[in-house]
Tab-separated table of C-alpha atoms and ligand atoms in Angstrom:
chain	number	residue	atom	x	y	z
A	1	UNK	CA	-3.281	-33.576	-7.272
A	2	UNK	CA	-1.012	-31.617	-9.732
A	3	UNK	CA	-1.569	-27.893	-10.023
A	4	UNK	CA	-1.911	-27.240	-13.706
A	5	UNK	CA	-3.372	-23.784	-14.149
A	6	UNK	CA	-3.083	-20.764	-11.796
A	7	UNK	CA	-4.574	-17.326	-12.323
A	8	UNK	CA	-3.125	-13.885	-11.180
A	9	UNK	CA	-5.163	-10.651	-10.581
A	10	UNK	CA	-4.605	-7.258	-8.880
A	11	UNK	CA	-7.104	-5.528	-7.150
A	12	UNK	CA	-8.070	-2.267	-5.159
A	13	UNK	CA	-5.536	0.595	-5.252
A	14	UNK	CA	-2.636	-0.024	-7.371
A	15	UNK	CA	0.802	-0.042	-5.910
A	16	UNK	CA	4.269	0.345	-7.294
A	17	UNK	CA	5.779	-3.322	-7.294
A	18	UNK	CA	2.620	-5.072	-8.407
A	19	UNK	CA	4.257	-5.703	-11.857
A	20	UNK	CA	7.388	-7.159	-10.015
A	21	UNK	CA	5.240	-9.648	-8.153
A	22	UNK	CA	3.233	-10.588	-11.158
A	23	UNK	CA	6.556	-11.127	-13.087
A	24	UNK	CA	8.040	-13.366	-10.440
A	25	UNK	CA	4.941	-15.626	-10.021
A	26	UNK	CA	4.465	-15.954	-13.837
A	27	UNK	CA	8.149	-16.695	-14.565
A	28	UNK	CA	8.639	-19.197	-11.650
A	29	UNK	CA	5.431	-20.942	-12.122
A	30	UNK	CA	6.007	-21.485	-15.978
A	31	UNK	CA	9.348	-22.800	-15.141
A	32	UNK	CA	7.718	-25.496	-12.984
A	33	UNK	CA	5.218	-26.423	-16.053
A	34	UNK	CA	2.422	-24.575	-14.395
A	35	UNK	CA	0.288	-22.519	-16.816
A	36	UNK	CA	-0.315	-19.157	-15.812
A	37	UNK	CA	-3.484	-16.920	-16.681
A	38	UNK	CA	-3.678	-13.259	-16.190
A	39	UNK	CA	-7.253	-11.711	-15.009
A	40	UNK	CA	-7.899	-8.155	-16.047
A	41	UNK	CA	-9.284	-5.624	-13.647
A	42	UNK	CA	-9.348	-7.599	-10.581
A	43	UNK	CA	-12.416	-9.492	-9.219
A	44	UNK	CA	-14.544	-7.545	-12.020
A	45	UNK	CA	-12.604	-9.434	-14.583
A	46	UNK	CA	-12.796	-12.859	-12.643
A	47	UNK	CA	-16.433	-12.287	-12.570
A	48	UNK	CA	-16.838	-11.590	-16.272
A	49	UNK	CA	-14.218	-14.229	-17.448
A	50	UNK	CA	-11.738	-11.511	-18.692
A	51	UNK	CA	-9.044	-14.096	-18.406
A	52	UNK	CA	-5.986	-14.703	-20.830
A	53	UNK	CA	-2.910	-16.995	-20.937
A	54	UNK	CA	0.495	-15.630	-20.065
A	55	UNK	CA	3.923	-16.529	-21.243
A	56	UNK	CA	7.558	-15.729	-20.262
A	57	UNK	CA	7.200	-12.535	-22.760
A	58	UNK	CA	4.010	-11.357	-21.323
A	59	UNK	CA	5.889	-10.249	-18.268
A	60	UNK	CA	9.175	-8.816	-20.041
A	61	UNK	CA	10.038	-5.145	-19.455
A	62	UNK	CA	7.655	-4.690	-16.263
A	63	UNK	CA	9.777	-5.297	-13.377
A	64	UNK	CA	10.561	-1.455	-13.211
A	65	UNK	CA	7.161	-0.148	-14.149
A	66	UNK	CA	4.532	1.346	-11.597
A	67	UNK	CA	0.850	0.414	-11.867
A	68	UNK	CA	-0.417	-2.994	-13.034
A	69	UNK	CA	-0.267	-4.667	-16.421
A	70	UNK	CA	-3.373	-6.512	-15.285
A	71	UNK	CA	-5.241	-3.390	-14.512
A	72	UNK	CA	-6.967	-2.750	-11.121
A	73	UNK	CA	-10.455	-2.144	-10.006
A	74	UNK	CA	-12.532	-1.921	-6.837
A	75	UNK	CA	-15.418	-4.151	-7.197
A	76	UNK	CA	-18.159	-4.094	-4.563
A	77	UNK	CA	-20.317	-6.422	-6.541
A	78	UNK	CA	-17.829	-9.366	-6.155
A	79	UNK	CA	-18.739	-9.526	-2.321
A	80	UNK	CA	-22.278	-10.186	-3.010
A	81	UNK	CA	-23.188	-14.015	-3.191
A	82	UNK	CA	-23.913	-13.750	-6.981
A	83	UNK	CA	-20.586	-12.050	-7.524
A	84	UNK	CA	-18.440	-14.799	-5.894
A	85	UNK	CA	-20.665	-17.327	-7.775
A	86	UNK	CA	-19.750	-15.868	-11.019
A	87	UNK	CA	-16.134	-15.937	-10.168
A	88	UNK	CA	-16.135	-19.452	-9.115
A	89	UNK	CA	-17.866	-20.224	-12.530
A	90	UNK	CA	-14.967	-18.550	-14.385
A	91	UNK	CA	-12.395	-20.647	-12.319
A	92	UNK	CA	-14.397	-24.108	-13.193
A	93	UNK	CA	-14.640	-23.089	-16.770
A	94	UNK	CA	-11.077	-22.173	-17.278
A	95	UNK	CA	-9.888	-25.102	-14.997
A	96	UNK	CA	-8.064	-22.876	-12.731
A	97	UNK	CA	-6.636	-24.612	-9.792
A	98	UNK	CA	-5.377	-21.574	-7.792
A	99	UNK	CA	-6.223	-17.787	-7.755
A	100	UNK	CA	-3.410	-15.539	-6.670
A	101	UNK	CA	-4.627	-12.062	-5.505
A	102	UNK	CA	-2.510	-9.099	-5.214
A	103	UNK	CA	-3.837	-6.081	-3.253
A	104	UNK	CA	-4.848	-4.575	0.040
A	105	UNK	CA	-7.344	-5.260	2.720
A	106	UNK	CA	-10.362	-5.060	0.430
A	107	UNK	CA	-8.605	-7.821	-1.987
A	108	UNK	CA	-7.964	-9.985	1.198
A	109	UNK	CA	-11.571	-9.960	2.347
A	110	UNK	CA	-12.414	-10.858	-1.355
A	111	UNK	CA	-10.033	-13.663	-1.526
A	112	UNK	CA	-11.452	-15.047	1.759
A	113	UNK	CA	-14.862	-15.262	0.174
A	114	UNK	CA	-13.398	-17.083	-2.800
A	115	UNK	CA	-11.444	-19.671	-0.653
A	116	UNK	CA	-14.834	-20.002	1.357
A	117	UNK	CA	-16.379	-21.349	-1.784
A	118	UNK	CA	-13.663	-23.948	-2.170
A	119	UNK	CA	-11.394	-22.242	-4.642
A	120	UNK	CA	-7.690	-22.571	-3.601
A	121	UNK	CA	-6.220	-19.107	-3.113
A	122	UNK	CA	-2.950	-17.163	-2.382
A	123	UNK	CA	-2.610	-13.601	-1.406
A	124	UNK	CA	0.119	-11.133	-1.764
A	125	UNK	CA	-0.084	-7.807	0.054
A	126	UNK	CA	0.262	-4.595	-1.946
A	127	UNK	CA	-0.840	-1.227	-0.547
A	128	UNK	CA	0.797	1.997	-0.677
A	129	UNK	CA	-0.849	2.673	2.817
A	130	UNK	CA	0.924	-0.262	4.449
A	131	UNK	CA	-2.342	-0.675	6.452
A	132	UNK	CA	-2.440	-4.434	6.475
A	133	UNK	CA	-2.406	-5.693	10.133
A	134	UNK	CA	-0.984	-9.116	9.512
A	135	UNK	CA	2.164	-8.114	7.721
A	136	UNK	CA	4.878	-5.606	8.605
A	137	UNK	CA	5.213	-4.571	4.898
A	138	UNK	CA	3.062	-4.214	1.951
A	139	UNK	CA	4.361	-3.715	-1.627
A	140	UNK	CA	4.298	-0.351	-2.822
A	141	UNK	CA	4.751	1.586	0.693
A	142	UNK	CA	8.575	2.164	0.149
A	143	UNK	CA	8.118	3.874	-3.316
A	144	UNK	CA	5.212	5.771	-2.174
A	145	UNK	CA	6.962	7.213	0.896
A	146	UNK	CA	9.927	7.989	-1.102
A	147	UNK	CA	7.818	9.943	-3.640
A	148	UNK	CA	6.161	11.835	-0.779
A	149	UNK	CA	9.564	12.665	0.711
A	150	UNK	CA	10.896	13.694	-2.640
A	151	UNK	CA	7.859	16.058	-3.151
A	152	UNK	CA	8.094	17.501	0.334
A	153	UNK	CA	11.822	18.132	-0.135
A	154	UNK	CA	10.855	20.431	-3.086
A	155	UNK	CA	8.169	22.127	-1.212
A	156	UNK	CA	10.771	22.615	1.613
A	157	UNK	CA	12.992	24.604	-0.572
A	158	UNK	CA	10.617	27.303	-1.251
A	159	UNK	CA	9.142	27.204	2.276
A	160	UNK	CA	12.706	28.007	3.598
A	161	UNK	CA	13.335	30.638	1.139
A	162	UNK	CA	10.266	32.481	2.022
A	163	UNK	CA	10.257	31.516	5.730
A	164	UNK	CA	6.736	29.957	5.690
A	165	UNK	CA	4.960	27.007	7.006
A	166	UNK	CA	3.811	24.127	4.525
A	167	UNK	CA	1.066	21.854	5.434
A	168	UNK	CA	1.254	18.757	3.161
A	169	UNK	CA	-1.456	16.145	3.068
A	170	UNK	CA	-0.340	12.671	2.264
A	171	UNK	CA	-2.351	9.482	1.510
A	172	UNK	CA	-3.127	6.566	3.822
A	173	UNK	CA	-6.788	6.174	4.061
A	174	UNK	CA	-6.929	5.224	7.567
A	175	UNK	CA	-3.432	4.604	8.393
A	176	UNK	CA	-0.701	6.971	9.418
A	177	UNK	CA	2.341	5.131	8.036
A	178	UNK	CA	3.014	7.275	5.095
A	179	UNK	CA	2.514	10.430	7.245
A	180	UNK	CA	4.861	9.040	9.973
A	181	UNK	CA	7.643	7.792	7.841
A	182	UNK	CA	7.458	10.970	5.620
A	183	UNK	CA	7.180	13.055	8.584
A	184	UNK	CA	10.485	11.711	10.293
A	185	UNK	CA	12.273	11.871	6.840
A	186	UNK	CA	11.491	15.543	6.241
A	187	UNK	CA	11.840	16.927	9.912
A	188	UNK	CA	8.250	17.776	10.154
A	189	UNK	CA	7.259	20.002	13.152
A	190	UNK	CA	4.051	18.095	13.527
A	191	UNK	CA	2.764	14.821	12.295
A	192	UNK	CA	-0.946	14.402	12.164
A	193	UNK	CA	-1.983	10.631	12.072
A	194	UNK	CA	-5.495	8.981	12.430
A	195	UNK	CA	-4.182	6.655	15.134
A	196	UNK	CA	-2.965	9.330	17.536
A	197	UNK	CA	-5.294	12.021	18.748
A	198	UNK	CA	-4.111	15.470	17.824
A	199	UNK	CA	-4.537	18.374	20.170
A	200	UNK	CA	-4.353	20.991	17.579
A	201	UNK	CA	-3.313	23.936	19.869
A	202	UNK	CA	-0.740	21.890	21.897
A	203	UNK	CA	0.737	19.608	19.120
A	204	UNK	CA	0.695	22.029	16.123
A	205	UNK	CA	0.304	25.656	17.290
A	206	UNK	CA	2.432	25.582	20.484
A	207	UNK	CA	5.189	23.595	18.761
A	208	UNK	CA	5.486	26.047	15.917
A	209	UNK	CA	5.376	29.037	18.448
A	210	UNK	CA	8.146	27.395	20.688
A	211	UNK	CA	10.467	26.387	17.908
A	212	UNK	CA	10.024	29.682	16.200
A	213	UNK	CA	11.103	31.417	19.511
A	214	UNK	CA	14.052	28.988	19.355
A	215	UNK	CA	15.200	30.396	15.976
A	216	UNK	CA	13.297	27.953	13.516
A	217	UNK	CA	12.202	29.809	10.531
A	218	UNK	CA	10.304	27.446	8.425
A	219	UNK	CA	7.921	24.627	9.267
A	220	UNK	CA	6.493	21.551	7.532
A	221	UNK	CA	3.374	20.030	8.954
A	222	UNK	CA	2.470	16.519	7.765
A	223	UNK	CA	-1.301	15.504	7.691
A	224	UNK	CA	-2.562	12.139	6.914
A	225	UNK	CA	-5.655	12.339	4.695
A	226	UNK	CA	-9.049	12.085	6.387
A	227	UNK	CA	-7.647	13.503	9.606
A	228	UNK	CA	-8.608	17.226	9.094
A	229	UNK	CA	-9.293	19.570	6.372
A	230	UNK	CA	-5.704	20.356	5.500
A	231	UNK	CA	-6.406	23.753	4.069
A	232	UNK	CA	-8.435	24.782	7.128
A	233	UNK	CA	-5.430	23.829	9.144
A	234	UNK	CA	-3.215	25.939	7.074
A	235	UNK	CA	-5.397	28.983	7.484
A	236	UNK	CA	-5.503	28.438	11.252
A	237	UNK	CA	-1.828	28.095	11.572
A	238	UNK	CA	-1.382	31.276	9.573
A	239	UNK	CA	-3.856	33.079	11.907
A	240	UNK	CA	-2.587	31.765	15.138
A	241	UNK	CA	1.109	32.038	14.659
A	242	UNK	CA	1.598	34.706	12.100
A	243	UNK	CA	3.657	32.539	9.910
A	244	UNK	CA	2.432	32.647	6.252
A	245	UNK	CA	1.279	29.000	5.514
A	246	UNK	CA	0.410	27.188	2.308
A	247	UNK	CA	-1.284	23.819	1.772
A	248	UNK	CA	-0.374	21.140	-0.662
A	249	UNK	CA	-2.278	17.861	-1.145
A	250	UNK	CA	-0.093	15.436	-2.702
A	251	UNK	CA	-2.768	13.032	-3.900
A	252	UNK	CA	-2.301	10.138	-6.475
A	253	UNK	CA	1.365	10.982	-7.286
A	254	UNK	CA	2.127	8.863	-4.478
A	255	UNK	CA	0.482	5.734	-6.070
A	256	UNK	CA	2.617	5.968	-9.303
A	257	UNK	CA	6.238	5.728	-10.491
A	258	UNK	CA	9.077	3.109	-10.707
A	259	UNK	CA	9.242	0.706	-7.684
A	260	UNK	CA	12.248	1.309	-5.453
A	261	UNK	CA	14.654	-1.291	-5.045
A	262	UNK	CA	12.958	-2.487	-1.680
A	263	UNK	CA	9.645	-2.780	-3.537
A	264	UNK	CA	11.231	-4.806	-6.460
A	265	UNK	CA	13.099	-7.330	-4.189
A	266	UNK	CA	10.071	-7.657	-1.684
A	267	UNK	CA	7.591	-8.197	-4.562
A	268	UNK	CA	9.876	-10.764	-6.310
A	269	UNK	CA	10.330	-12.849	-3.085
A	270	UNK	CA	6.816	-12.721	-2.121
A	271	UNK	CA	5.879	-13.761	-5.652
A	272	UNK	CA	8.355	-16.685	-5.489
A	273	UNK	CA	6.812	-17.556	-2.121
A	274	UNK	CA	3.594	-17.871	-3.705
A	275	UNK	CA	4.744	-20.500	-6.129
A	276	UNK	CA	6.892	-22.361	-3.427
A	277	UNK	CA	3.673	-22.827	-1.454
A	278	UNK	CA	1.954	-24.078	-4.431
A	279	UNK	CA	4.430	-26.605	-5.333
A	280	UNK	CA	4.386	-27.622	-1.557
A	281	UNK	CA	0.604	-27.969	-1.885
A	282	UNK	CA	0.013	-25.247	0.699
A	283	UNK	CA	-2.981	-23.061	-0.126
A	284	UNK	CA	-5.093	-20.382	1.316
A	285	UNK	CA	-2.055	-18.550	2.649
A	286	UNK	CA	-1.436	-14.795	2.888
A	287	UNK	CA	2.105	-13.871	2.201
A	288	UNK	CA	3.624	-11.600	4.808
A	289	UNK	CA	7.061	-9.999	5.784
A	290	UNK	CA	7.935	-10.207	9.414
A	291	UNK	CA	11.292	-9.374	10.818
A	292	UNK	CA	12.436	-9.238	7.154
A	293	UNK	CA	11.526	-12.703	6.485
A	294	UNK	CA	9.007	-13.552	3.800
A	295	UNK	CA	6.514	-15.986	5.584
A	296	UNK	CA	3.069	-17.536	5.178
A	297	UNK	CA	0.044	-16.996	7.494
A	298	UNK	CA	-3.512	-18.766	7.021
A	299	UNK	CA	-5.914	-16.252	5.431
A	300	UNK	CA	-8.309	-16.719	8.279
A	301	UNK	CA	-5.430	-15.774	10.813
A	302	UNK	CA	-4.460	-12.765	8.744
A	303	UNK	CA	-8.047	-11.464	8.913
A	304	UNK	CA	-7.872	-11.448	12.598
A	305	UNK	CA	-4.860	-9.302	13.244
A	306	UNK	CA	-4.943	-5.556	14.459
A	307	UNK	CA	-2.522	-2.913	13.123
A	308	UNK	CA	-0.771	-0.529	15.473
A	309	UNK	CA	1.208	2.638	14.685
A	310	UNK	CA	4.845	2.728	15.526
A	311	UNK	CA	4.518	5.095	18.621
A	312	UNK	CA	8.231	5.069	19.175
A	313	UNK	CA	8.942	6.450	15.865
A	314	UNK	CA	6.299	9.109	16.398
A	315	UNK	CA	7.870	10.245	19.675
A	316	UNK	CA	11.263	10.192	18.383
A	317	UNK	CA	10.288	12.132	15.003
A	318	UNK	CA	8.903	14.922	17.337
A	319	UNK	CA	11.847	14.813	19.905
A	320	UNK	CA	14.292	15.609	17.062
A	321	UNK	CA	12.216	18.088	15.095
A	322	UNK	CA	12.774	21.234	17.162
B	1	F6P	O1	-5.299	2.405	-0.646
B	1	F6P	C1	-4.710	3.317	-1.407
B	1	F6P	C2	-5.273	4.694	-1.675
B	1	F6P	O2	-4.418	5.446	-2.425
B	1	F6P	C3	-5.424	5.592	-0.312
B	1	F6P	O3	-4.263	6.095	0.272
B	1	F6P	C4	-6.579	6.471	-0.747
B	1	F6P	O4	-7.309	6.758	0.349
B	1	F6P	C5	-7.283	5.635	-1.665
B	1	F6P	O5	-6.461	4.697	-2.173
B	1	F6P	C6	-7.749	6.503	-2.860
B	1	F6P	O6	-8.603	5.601	-3.618
B	1	F6P	P1	-9.151	6.169	-5.203
B	1	F6P	O7	-8.014	6.326	-5.940
B	1	F6P	O8	-9.883	4.941	-5.478
B	1	F6P	O9	-9.887	7.442	-4.911
């Protein structure tokens, strides 16, 4: 059976590099005489039939842009029986042979539902949180972490001048990767992540007091969102150590911006892998990066994997921040 039409959607929190993936899939597929359709606003657009045909120029000038030209949405209705049925109807009506979804864990759950209904699917991981258990890397993480580091470097300048402590909250939902990689890159005195229990007195207060006695004059504490109330932490550090402390919540700045080289390259290669699979008639695959290689995993297998934090990185980050 020849694949004639494919549809691409982006869903969940956007991630820099999504556009690079859309571009790669579109251009490679068109070159193989496969028609490409874009779906607006993720699964919402798939339910509502908000779909349009793309050409080589639809994806011009987007490789370097953050966000997604296809827009994104979090669509809880899609997970209902009726929601998936509506999506299947859109696929049938438009003769879509394969749906390619680009997104995070929620998007992967959605694509599993669609594949269970008999639609051929492909999945590309994109999440600034890097919280997808089945792949070592998700598109957007490098850009988000570089943004976080750039912001903390700026905060650090003023923290140093005034000999203060800065508590900086980064994104991550329930995954500490942004905090961990930012923490080691900025020399944080403490890194608070959801995967590792934090003894506030020992891991934060004691470390500040000890290193202060060793001559350290300014301090950065990185907190992953949803772990603690960061402003309360800042207040408590000031009270218990006597070091003036300020709190900054970085927020959505981490989700935007031009993708880094790593994100452009990984997104482009993952996009090409999708089309390679389609040409080889391999479907219902999640694309992954493992040991720096772009590979496929069955969507069912991908959903069974568990994510671990890099404990080694955490231990070393703290050993050298004294
Ligand atoms: O998953 C990406 C992410 O930015 C998380 O880090 C964060 O918890 C969440 O999305 C925020 O989502 P929203 O912008 O929908 O509030």
